[in-house]
Coordinates of C-alpha atoms in Angstrom, one line a residue:
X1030 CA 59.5 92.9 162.5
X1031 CA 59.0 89.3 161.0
X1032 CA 62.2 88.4 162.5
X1033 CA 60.7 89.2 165.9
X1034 CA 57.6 87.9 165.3
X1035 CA 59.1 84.3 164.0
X1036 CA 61.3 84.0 167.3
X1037 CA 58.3 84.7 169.6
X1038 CA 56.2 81.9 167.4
X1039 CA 57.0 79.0 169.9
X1040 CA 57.3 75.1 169.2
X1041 CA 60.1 73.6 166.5
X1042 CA 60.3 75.3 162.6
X1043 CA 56.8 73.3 161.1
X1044 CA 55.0 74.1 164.1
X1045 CA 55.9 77.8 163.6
X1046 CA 55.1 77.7 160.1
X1047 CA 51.6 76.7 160.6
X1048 CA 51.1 79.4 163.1
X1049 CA 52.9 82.1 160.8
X1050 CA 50.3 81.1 158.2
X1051 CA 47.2 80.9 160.3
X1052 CA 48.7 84.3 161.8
X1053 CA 48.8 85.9 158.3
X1054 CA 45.0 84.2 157.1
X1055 CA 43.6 86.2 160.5
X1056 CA 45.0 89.3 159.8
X1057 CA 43.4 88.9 156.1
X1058 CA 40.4 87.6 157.6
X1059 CA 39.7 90.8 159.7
X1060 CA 41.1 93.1 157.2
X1061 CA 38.5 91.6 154.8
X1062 CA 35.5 91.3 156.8
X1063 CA 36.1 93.9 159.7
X1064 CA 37.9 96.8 158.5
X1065 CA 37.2 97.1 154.7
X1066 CA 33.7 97.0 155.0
X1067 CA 33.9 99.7 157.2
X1068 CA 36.1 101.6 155.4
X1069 CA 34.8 101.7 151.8
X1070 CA 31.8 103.9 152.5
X1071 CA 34.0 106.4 154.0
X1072 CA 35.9 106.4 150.3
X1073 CA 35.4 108.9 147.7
X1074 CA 35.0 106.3 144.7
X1075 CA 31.1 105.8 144.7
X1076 CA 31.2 109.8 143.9
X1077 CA 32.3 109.5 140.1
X1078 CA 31.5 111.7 138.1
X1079 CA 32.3 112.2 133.5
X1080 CA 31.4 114.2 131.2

């Protein structure tokens, strides 16, 4: 997959760098503030219970 990804990337090798490293900061960007958020209500840790 990152094979096929890298050849798509166009432009010479630093060029492609830069986008493989922007490409990776968005996917943590909307994993961070788009789909955690809306997942960790839906998660069963704020139900903790001891004793």
């Amino acid at each position: 997959m990152y094979g096929w990804i890298w050849r798509h990337l166009p432009g010479p090798v630093p060029v492609r760098a830069v986008q493989a490293v922007l490409l990776v900061a968005a996917v943590v960007a909307v994993l961070l503030f788009g789909v955690f958020p809306w997942l960790e209500p839906r998660l069963p840790f704020s139900a903790v219970t001891t004793g």
